[in-house]
JSON list of C-alpha atoms in Angstrom, two decimals:
[
{"chain": "P", "resi": 1, "resn": "MET", "atom": "CA", "xyz": [-73.95, 25.37, 26.11]},
{"chain": "P", "resi": 2, "resn": "THR", "atom": "CA", "xyz": [-77.08, 27.21, 24.94]},
{"chain": "P", "resi": 3, "resn": "ARG", "atom": "CA", "xyz": [-80.47, 25.59, 24.66]},
{"chain": "P", "resi": 4, "resn": "PHE", "atom": "CA", "xyz": [-80.23, 25.81, 20.85]},
{"chain": "P", "resi": 5, "resn": "GLN", "atom": "CA", "xyz": [-76.92, 23.97, 20.86]},
{"chain": "P", "resi": 6, "resn": "ILE", "atom": "CA", "xyz": [-78.28, 21.23, 23.10]},
{"chain": "P", "resi": 7, "resn": "LEU", "atom": "CA", "xyz": [-81.33, 20.82, 20.86]},
{"chain": "P", "resi": 8, "resn": "ALA", "atom": "CA", "xyz": [-79.18, 20.88, 17.73]},
{"chain": "P", "resi": 9, "resn": "CYS", "atom": "CA", "xyz": [-76.90, 18.23, 19.22]},
{"chain": "P", "resi": 10, "resn": "ALA", "atom": "CA", "xyz": [-79.86, 16.07, 20.21]},
{"chain": "P", "resi": 11, "resn": "ALA", "atom": "CA", "xyz": [-81.44, 16.47, 16.77]},
{"chain": "P", "resi": 12, "resn": "PHE", "atom": "CA", "xyz": [-78.13, 15.62, 15.11]},
{"chain": "P", "resi": 13, "resn": "ALA", "atom": "CA", "xyz": [-77.75, 12.58, 17.33]},
{"chain": "P", "resi": 14, "resn": "MET", "atom": "CA", "xyz": [-81.28, 11.41, 16.61]},
{"chain": "P", "resi": 15, "resn": "SER", "atom": "CA", "xyz": [-80.98, 11.93, 12.87]},
{"chain": "P", "resi": 16, "resn": "SER", "atom": "CA", "xyz": [-77.69, 10.08, 12.79]},
{"chain": "P", "resi": 17, "resn": "SER", "atom": "CA", "xyz": [-78.99, 7.17, 14.79]},
{"chain": "P", "resi": 18, "resn": "VAL", "atom": "CA", "xyz": [-82.25, 7.00, 12.85]},
{"chain": "P", "resi": 19, "resn": "SER", "atom": "CA", "xyz": [-80.57, 7.13, 9.45]},
{"chain": "P", "resi": 20, "resn": "ALA", "atom": "CA", "xyz": [-78.22, 4.34, 10.49]},
{"chain": "P", "resi": 21, "resn": "GLN", "atom": "CA", "xyz": [-81.13, 2.01, 11.18]},
{"chain": "P", "resi": 22, "resn": "ASN", "atom": "CA", "xyz": [-83.39, 0.56, 8.53]},
{"chain": "P", "resi": 23, "resn": "ALA", "atom": "CA", "xyz": [-86.15, -0.50, 10.89]},
{"chain": "P", "resi": 24, "resn": "PRO", "atom": "CA", "xyz": [-87.09, 0.59, 14.41]},
{"chain": "P", "resi": 25, "resn": "GLN", "atom": "CA", "xyz": [-85.19, -1.38, 17.00]},
{"chain": "P", "resi": 26, "resn": "ALA", "atom": "CA", "xyz": [-85.25, -1.51, 20.77]},
{"chain": "P", "resi": 27, "resn": "ILE", "atom": "CA", "xyz": [-82.42, 0.47, 22.36]},
{"chain": "P", "resi": 28, "resn": "SER", "atom": "CA", "xyz": [-81.35, 0.66, 25.98]},
{"chain": "P", "resi": 29, "resn": "ARG", "atom": "CA", "xyz": [-80.76, 3.98, 27.73]},
{"chain": "P", "resi": 30, "resn": "ALA", "atom": "CA", "xyz": [-77.05, 3.09, 27.99]},
{"chain": "P", "resi": 31, "resn": "ALA", "atom": "CA", "xyz": [-76.79, 2.38, 24.27]},
{"chain": "P", "resi": 32, "resn": "PHE", "atom": "CA", "xyz": [-78.75, 5.54, 23.46]},
{"chain": "P", "resi": 33, "resn": "ASN", "atom": "CA", "xyz": [-76.45, 7.65, 25.68]},
{"chain": "P", "resi": 34, "resn": "ALA", "atom": "CA", "xyz": [-73.39, 6.00, 24.13]},
{"chain": "P", "resi": 35, "resn": "LYS", "atom": "CA", "xyz": [-74.68, 6.92, 20.66]},
{"chain": "P", "resi": 36, "resn": "LEU", "atom": "CA", "xyz": [-75.31, 10.50, 21.80]},
{"chain": "P", "resi": 37, "resn": "ASP", "atom": "CA", "xyz": [-71.76, 10.70, 23.16]},
{"chain": "P", "resi": 38, "resn": "GLU", "atom": "CA", "xyz": [-70.37, 9.25, 19.93]},
{"chain": "P", "resi": 39, "resn": "ASN", "atom": "CA", "xyz": [-72.30, 11.80, 17.87]},
{"chain": "P", "resi": 40, "resn": "PHE", "atom": "CA", "xyz": [-71.25, 14.63, 20.17]},
{"chain": "P", "resi": 41, "resn": "LYS", "atom": "CA", "xyz": [-67.59, 13.66, 19.80]},
{"chain": "P", "resi": 42, "resn": "ALA", "atom": "CA", "xyz": [-67.98, 13.52, 16.01]},
{"chain": "P", "resi": 43, "resn": "VAL", "atom": "CA", "xyz": [-69.24, 17.12, 15.99]},
{"chain": "P", "resi": 44, "resn": "ASP", "atom": "CA", "xyz": [-66.75, 18.41, 18.60]},
{"chain": "P", "resi": 45, "resn": "ALA", "atom": "CA", "xyz": [-63.95, 18.93, 16.06]},
{"chain": "P", "resi": 46, "resn": "ASN", "atom": "CA", "xyz": [-61.54, 20.64, 18.47]},
{"chain": "P", "resi": 47, "resn": "HIS", "atom": "CA", "xyz": [-62.25, 18.09, 21.24]},
{"chain": "P", "resi": 48, "resn": "ASP", "atom": "CA", "xyz": [-62.82, 20.74, 23.91]},
{"chain": "P", "resi": 49, "resn": "GLY", "atom": "CA", "xyz": [-65.99, 19.10, 25.23]},
{"chain": "P", "resi": 50, "resn": "PHE", "atom": "CA", "xyz": [-68.26, 21.85, 23.85]},
{"chain": "P", "resi": 51, "resn": "LEU", "atom": "CA", "xyz": [-69.99, 22.44, 20.55]},
{"chain": "P", "resi": 52, "resn": "SER", "atom": "CA", "xyz": [-69.51, 25.83, 18.99]},
{"chain": "P", "resi": 53, "resn": "ALA", "atom": "CA", "xyz": [-71.74, 27.36, 16.34]},
{"chain": "P", "resi": 54, "resn": "SER", "atom": "CA", "xyz": [-69.04, 26.72, 13.74]},
{"chain": "P", "resi": 55, "resn": "GLU", "atom": "CA", "xyz": [-68.82, 23.02, 14.71]},
{"chain": "P", "resi": 56, "resn": "LEU", "atom": "CA", "xyz": [-72.60, 22.69, 14.52]},
{"chain": "P", "resi": 57, "resn": "GLN", "atom": "CA", "xyz": [-72.61, 24.50, 11.19]},
{"chain": "P", "resi": 58, "resn": "ALA", "atom": "CA", "xyz": [-69.92, 22.16, 9.83]},
{"chain": "P", "resi": 59, "resn": "ALA", "atom": "CA", "xyz": [-71.87, 19.10, 11.01]},
{"chain": "P", "resi": 60, "resn": "GLN", "atom": "CA", "xyz": [-75.04, 20.48, 9.49]},
{"chain": "P", "resi": 61, "resn": "ALA", "atom": "CA", "xyz": [-73.21, 21.12, 6.20]},
{"chain": "P", "resi": 62, "resn": "ARG", "atom": "CA", "xyz": [-71.90, 17.51, 6.18]},
{"chain": "P", "resi": 63, "resn": "ASP", "atom": "CA", "xyz": [-75.38, 16.15, 6.89]},
{"chain": "P", "resi": 64, "resn": "LEU", "atom": "CA", "xyz": [-76.88, 18.33, 4.16]},
{"chain": "P", "resi": 65, "resn": "GLN", "atom": "CA", "xyz": [-74.23, 17.22, 1.67]},
{"chain": "P", "resi": 66, "resn": "ASN", "atom": "CA", "xyz": [-74.88, 13.55, 2.52]},
{"chain": "P", "resi": 67, "resn": "ALA", "atom": "CA", "xyz": [-78.66, 14.02, 2.23]},
{"chain": "P", "resi": 68, "resn": "GLN", "atom": "CA", "xyz": [-78.26, 15.77, -1.13]},
{"chain": "P", "resi": 69, "resn": "ALA", "atom": "CA", "xyz": [-76.02, 12.97, -2.41]},
{"chain": "P", "resi": 70, "resn": "GLN", "atom": "CA", "xyz": [-78.54, 10.35, -1.30]},
{"chain": "P", "resi": 71, "resn": "ALA", "atom": "CA", "xyz": [-81.41, 12.27, -2.90]},
{"chain": "P", "resi": 72, "resn": "ARG", "atom": "CA", "xyz": [-79.45, 12.69, -6.13]},
{"chain": "P", "resi": 73, "resn": "ALA", "atom": "CA", "xyz": [-78.63, 8.96, -6.21]},
{"chain": "P", "resi": 74, "resn": "ALA", "atom": "CA", "xyz": [-82.31, 8.10, -5.64]},
{"chain": "P", "resi": 75, "resn": "MET", "atom": "CA", "xyz": [-83.38, 10.50, -8.40]},
{"chain": "P", "resi": 76, "resn": "GLN", "atom": "CA", "xyz": [-80.76, 9.05, -10.77]},
{"chain": "P", "resi": 77, "resn": "ALA", "atom": "CA", "xyz": [-81.99, 5.53, -10.03]},
{"chain": "P", "resi": 78, "resn": "ARG", "atom": "CA", "xyz": [-85.61, 6.59, -10.63]},
{"chain": "P", "resi": 79, "resn": "PHE", "atom": "CA", "xyz": [-84.61, 8.41, -13.85]},
{"chain": "P", "resi": 80, "resn": "ASN", "atom": "CA", "xyz": [-82.81, 5.29, -15.07]},
{"chain": "P", "resi": 81, "resn": "GLN", "atom": "CA", "xyz": [-85.89, 3.22, -14.23]},
{"chain": "P", "resi": 82, "resn": "LEU", "atom": "CA", "xyz": [-88.17, 5.57, -16.19]},
{"chain": "P", "resi": 83, "resn": "ASP", "atom": "CA", "xyz": [-85.77, 5.88, -19.14]},
{"chain": "P", "resi": 84, "resn": "THR", "atom": "CA", "xyz": [-86.96, 2.60, -20.65]},
{"chain": "P", "resi": 85, "resn": "ASN", "atom": "CA", "xyz": [-85.15, 3.06, -23.97]},
{"chain": "P", "resi": 86, "resn": "LYS", "atom": "CA", "xyz": [-81.92, 4.08, -22.16]},
{"chain": "P", "resi": 87, "resn": "ASP", "atom": "CA", "xyz": [-81.28, 7.15, -24.34]},
{"chain": "P", "resi": 88, "resn": "GLY", "atom": "CA", "xyz": [-80.54, 9.43, -21.36]},
{"chain": "P", "resi": 89, "resn": "LYS", "atom": "CA", "xyz": [-83.73, 11.42, -22.00]},
{"chain": "P", "resi": 90, "resn": "LEU", "atom": "CA", "xyz": [-87.31, 11.03, -20.85]},
{"chain": "P", "resi": 91, "resn": "SER", "atom": "CA", "xyz": [-90.01, 11.08, -23.46]},
{"chain": "P", "resi": 92, "resn": "PHE", "atom": "CA", "xyz": [-93.44, 12.25, -22.41]},
{"chain": "P", "resi": 93, "resn": "ASP", "atom": "CA", "xyz": [-94.65, 8.64, -22.26]},
{"chain": "P", "resi": 94, "resn": "GLU", "atom": "CA", "xyz": [-91.71, 7.63, -20.06]},
{"chain": "P", "resi": 95, "resn": "PHE", "atom": "CA", "xyz": [-92.27, 10.64, -17.81]},
{"chain": "P", "resi": 96, "resn": "ALA", "atom": "CA", "xyz": [-96.04, 10.02, -17.66]},
{"chain": "P", "resi": 97, "resn": "ALA", "atom": "CA", "xyz": [-95.34, 6.64, -16.07]},
{"chain": "P", "resi": 98, "resn": "ILE", "atom": "CA", "xyz": [-94.79, 8.59, -12.82]},
{"chain": "P", "resi": 99, "resn": "ALA", "atom": "CA", "xyz": [-98.44, 9.65, -12.71]},
{"chain": "P", "resi": 100, "resn": "THR", "atom": "CA", "xyz": [-100.09, 6.28, -12.40]},
{"chain": "P", "resi": 101, "resn": "VAL", "atom": "CA", "xyz": [-103.60, 6.54, -11.00]},
{"chain": "P", "resi": 102, "resn": "ARG", "atom": "CA", "xyz": [-104.70, 3.74, -8.72]},
{"chain": "P", "resi": 103, "resn": "PRO", "atom": "CA", "xyz": [-107.81, 3.22, -6.64]},
{"chain": "P", "resi": 104, "resn": "ASN", "atom": "CA", "xyz": [-107.51, 3.79, -2.89]},
{"chain": "P", "resi": 105, "resn": "ALA", "atom": "CA", "xyz": [-109.12, 0.44, -2.14]},
{"chain": "P", "resi": 106, "resn": "THR", "atom": "CA", "xyz": [-110.03, -2.74, -3.97]},
{"chain": "P", "resi": 107, "resn": "ALA", "atom": "CA", "xyz": [-113.63, -3.67, -4.64]},
{"chain": "P", "resi": 108, "resn": "THR", "atom": "CA", "xyz": [-113.31, -6.37, -1.98]},
{"chain": "P", "resi": 109, "resn": "GLN", "atom": "CA", "xyz": [-112.11, -3.83, 0.59]},
{"chain": "P", "resi": 110, "resn": "ILE", "atom": "CA", "xyz": [-114.97, -1.47, -0.26]},
{"chain": "P", "resi": 111, "resn": "LEU", "atom": "CA", "xyz": [-117.47, -4.33, 0.01]},
{"chain": "P", "resi": 112, "resn": "GLN", "atom": "CA", "xyz": [-116.07, -5.23, 3.44]},
{"chain": "P", "resi": 113, "resn": "GLN", "atom": "CA", "xyz": [-116.42, -1.61, 4.61]},
{"chain": "P", "resi": 114, "resn": "LEU", "atom": "CA", "xyz": [-119.97, -1.14, 3.39]},
{"chain": "P", "resi": 115, "resn": "ASP", "atom": "CA", "xyz": [-121.43, -4.61, 3.94]},
{"chain": "P", "resi": 116, "resn": "THR", "atom": "CA", "xyz": [-122.38, -4.09, 7.57]},
{"chain": "P", "resi": 117, "resn": "ASN", "atom": "CA", "xyz": [-124.54, -7.23, 7.79]},
{"chain": "P", "resi": 118, "resn": "HIS", "atom": "CA", "xyz": [-121.80, -9.36, 6.14]},
{"chain": "P", "resi": 119, "resn": "ASP", "atom": "CA", "xyz": [-124.05, -11.00, 3.57]},
{"chain": "P", "resi": 120, "resn": "GLY", "atom": "CA", "xyz": [-121.57, -10.46, 0.73]},
{"chain": "P", "resi": 121, "resn": "LYS", "atom": "CA", "xyz": [-123.51, -7.67, -0.96]},
{"chain": "P", "resi": 122, "resn": "VAL", "atom": "CA", "xyz": [-124.27, -4.01, -0.35]},
{"chain": "P", "resi": 123, "resn": "SER", "atom": "CA", "xyz": [-127.88, -2.89, -0.05]},
{"chain": "P", "resi": 124, "resn": "ALA", "atom": "CA", "xyz": [-129.01, 0.65, -0.85]},
{"chain": "P", "resi": 125, "resn": "GLU", "atom": "CA", "xyz": [-129.33, 1.24, 2.90]},
{"chain": "P", "resi": 126, "resn": "GLU", "atom": "CA", "xyz": [-125.74, 0.08, 3.56]},
{"chain": "P", "resi": 127, "resn": "PHE", "atom": "CA", "xyz": [-124.53, 2.21, 0.65]},
{"chain": "P", "resi": 128, "resn": "ARG", "atom": "CA", "xyz": [-126.30, 5.32, 1.97]},
{"chain": "P", "resi": 129, "resn": "ALA", "atom": "CA", "xyz": [-125.53, 4.90, 5.70]},
{"chain": "P", "resi": 130, "resn": "PRO", "atom": "CA", "xyz": [-121.95, 6.26, 5.87]},
{"chain": "P", "resi": 131, "resn": "ARG", "atom": "CA", "xyz": [-122.76, 9.11, 3.50]},
{"chain": "P", "resi": 132, "resn": "VAL", "atom": "CA", "xyz": [-125.92, 10.07, 5.42]},
{"chain": "P", "resi": 133, "resn": "ALA", "atom": "CA", "xyz": [-123.90, 9.97, 8.64]},
{"chain": "P", "resi": 134, "resn": "ALA", "atom": "CA", "xyz": [-121.34, 12.35, 7.10]},
{"chain": "P", "resi": 135, "resn": "PHE", "atom": "CA", "xyz": [-124.16, 14.64, 5.91]},
{"chain": "P", "resi": 136, "resn": "ASN", "atom": "CA", "xyz": [-125.74, 14.66, 9.38]},
{"chain": "P", "resi": 137, "resn": "LYS", "atom": "CA", "xyz": [-122.37, 15.42, 10.95]},
{"chain": "P", "resi": 138, "resn": "ALA", "atom": "CA", "xyz": [-121.80, 18.32, 8.54]},
{"chain": "P", "resi": 139, "resn": "ASP", "atom": "CA", "xyz": [-125.31, 19.71, 9.20]},
{"chain": "P", "resi": 140, "resn": "ALA", "atom": "CA", "xyz": [-124.14, 21.58, 12.30]},
{"chain": "P", "resi": 141, "resn": "ASN", "atom": "CA", "xyz": [-127.47, 23.27, 13.07]},
{"chain": "P", "resi": 142, "resn": "HIS", "atom": "CA", "xyz": [-129.48, 20.11, 12.26]},
{"chain": "P", "resi": 143, "resn": "ASP", "atom": "CA", "xyz": [-131.89, 21.90, 9.93]},
{"chain": "P", "resi": 144, "resn": "GLY", "atom": "CA", "xyz": [-131.65, 19.26, 7.19]},
{"chain": "P", "resi": 145, "resn": "THR", "atom": "CA", "xyz": [-129.52, 21.45, 4.89]},
{"chain": "P", "resi": 146, "resn": "VAL", "atom": "CA", "xyz": [-125.75, 21.60, 4.61]},
{"chain": "P", "resi": 147, "resn": "THR", "atom": "CA", "xyz": [-124.75, 25.13, 3.73]},
{"chain": "P", "resi": 148, "resn": "PRO", "atom": "CA", "xyz": [-121.47, 25.95, 2.00]},
{"chain": "P", "resi": 149, "resn": "ALA", "atom": "CA", "xyz": [-120.16, 27.25, 5.34]},
{"chain": "P", "resi": 150, "resn": "GLU", "atom": "CA", "xyz": [-121.11, 23.99, 7.08]},
{"chain": "P", "resi": 151, "resn": "ALA", "atom": "CA", "xyz": [-119.54, 21.94, 4.28]},
{"chain": "P", "resi": 152, "resn": "GLN", "atom": "CA", "xyz": [-116.33, 23.95, 4.54]},
{"chain": "P", "resi": 153, "resn": "ALA", "atom": "CA", "xyz": [-116.30, 23.58, 8.33]},
{"chain": "P", "resi": 154, "resn": "ALA", "atom": "CA", "xyz": [-116.85, 19.82, 8.00]},
{"chain": "P", "resi": 155, "resn": "GLN", "atom": "CA", "xyz": [-113.94, 19.51, 5.55]},
{"chain": "P", "resi": 156, "resn": "GLY", "atom": "CA", "xyz": [-111.69, 21.37, 7.97]},
{"chain": "P", "resi": 157, "resn": "LYS", "atom": "CA", "xyz": [-112.28, 18.81, 10.75]}
]
């Protein structure tokens, strides 16, 4: 068996075992090997103990078809959820419900991040401190000025 076939088999086995589980679970080596063997046998259509390119292609096609069916079902469910008037069409307002804008953190979470002395309020110093630290980090040559090149380099990190 070629390296590609071994990797394809392992990837197929992992994807099958992962998709079958809803949450990560502990698994013994024996159980893992048994699942690999089960998946191998499912792909080995002619039962010769080897996986051919055509068997791998067939397994890949089945997996793709299953994934497409699951994606289509999820999209249909989401469409039905958005189609509030149940007319089989999405109005702009129904469609716009997808693009809800929410803050990344609540005011309480922001207060907890910035309130370094834990007095329940944020001073100007506490407000400035993380931003000044980011400025100083971006100022690579420490000349007190962040150039566009330094800003770009800092964003890339």
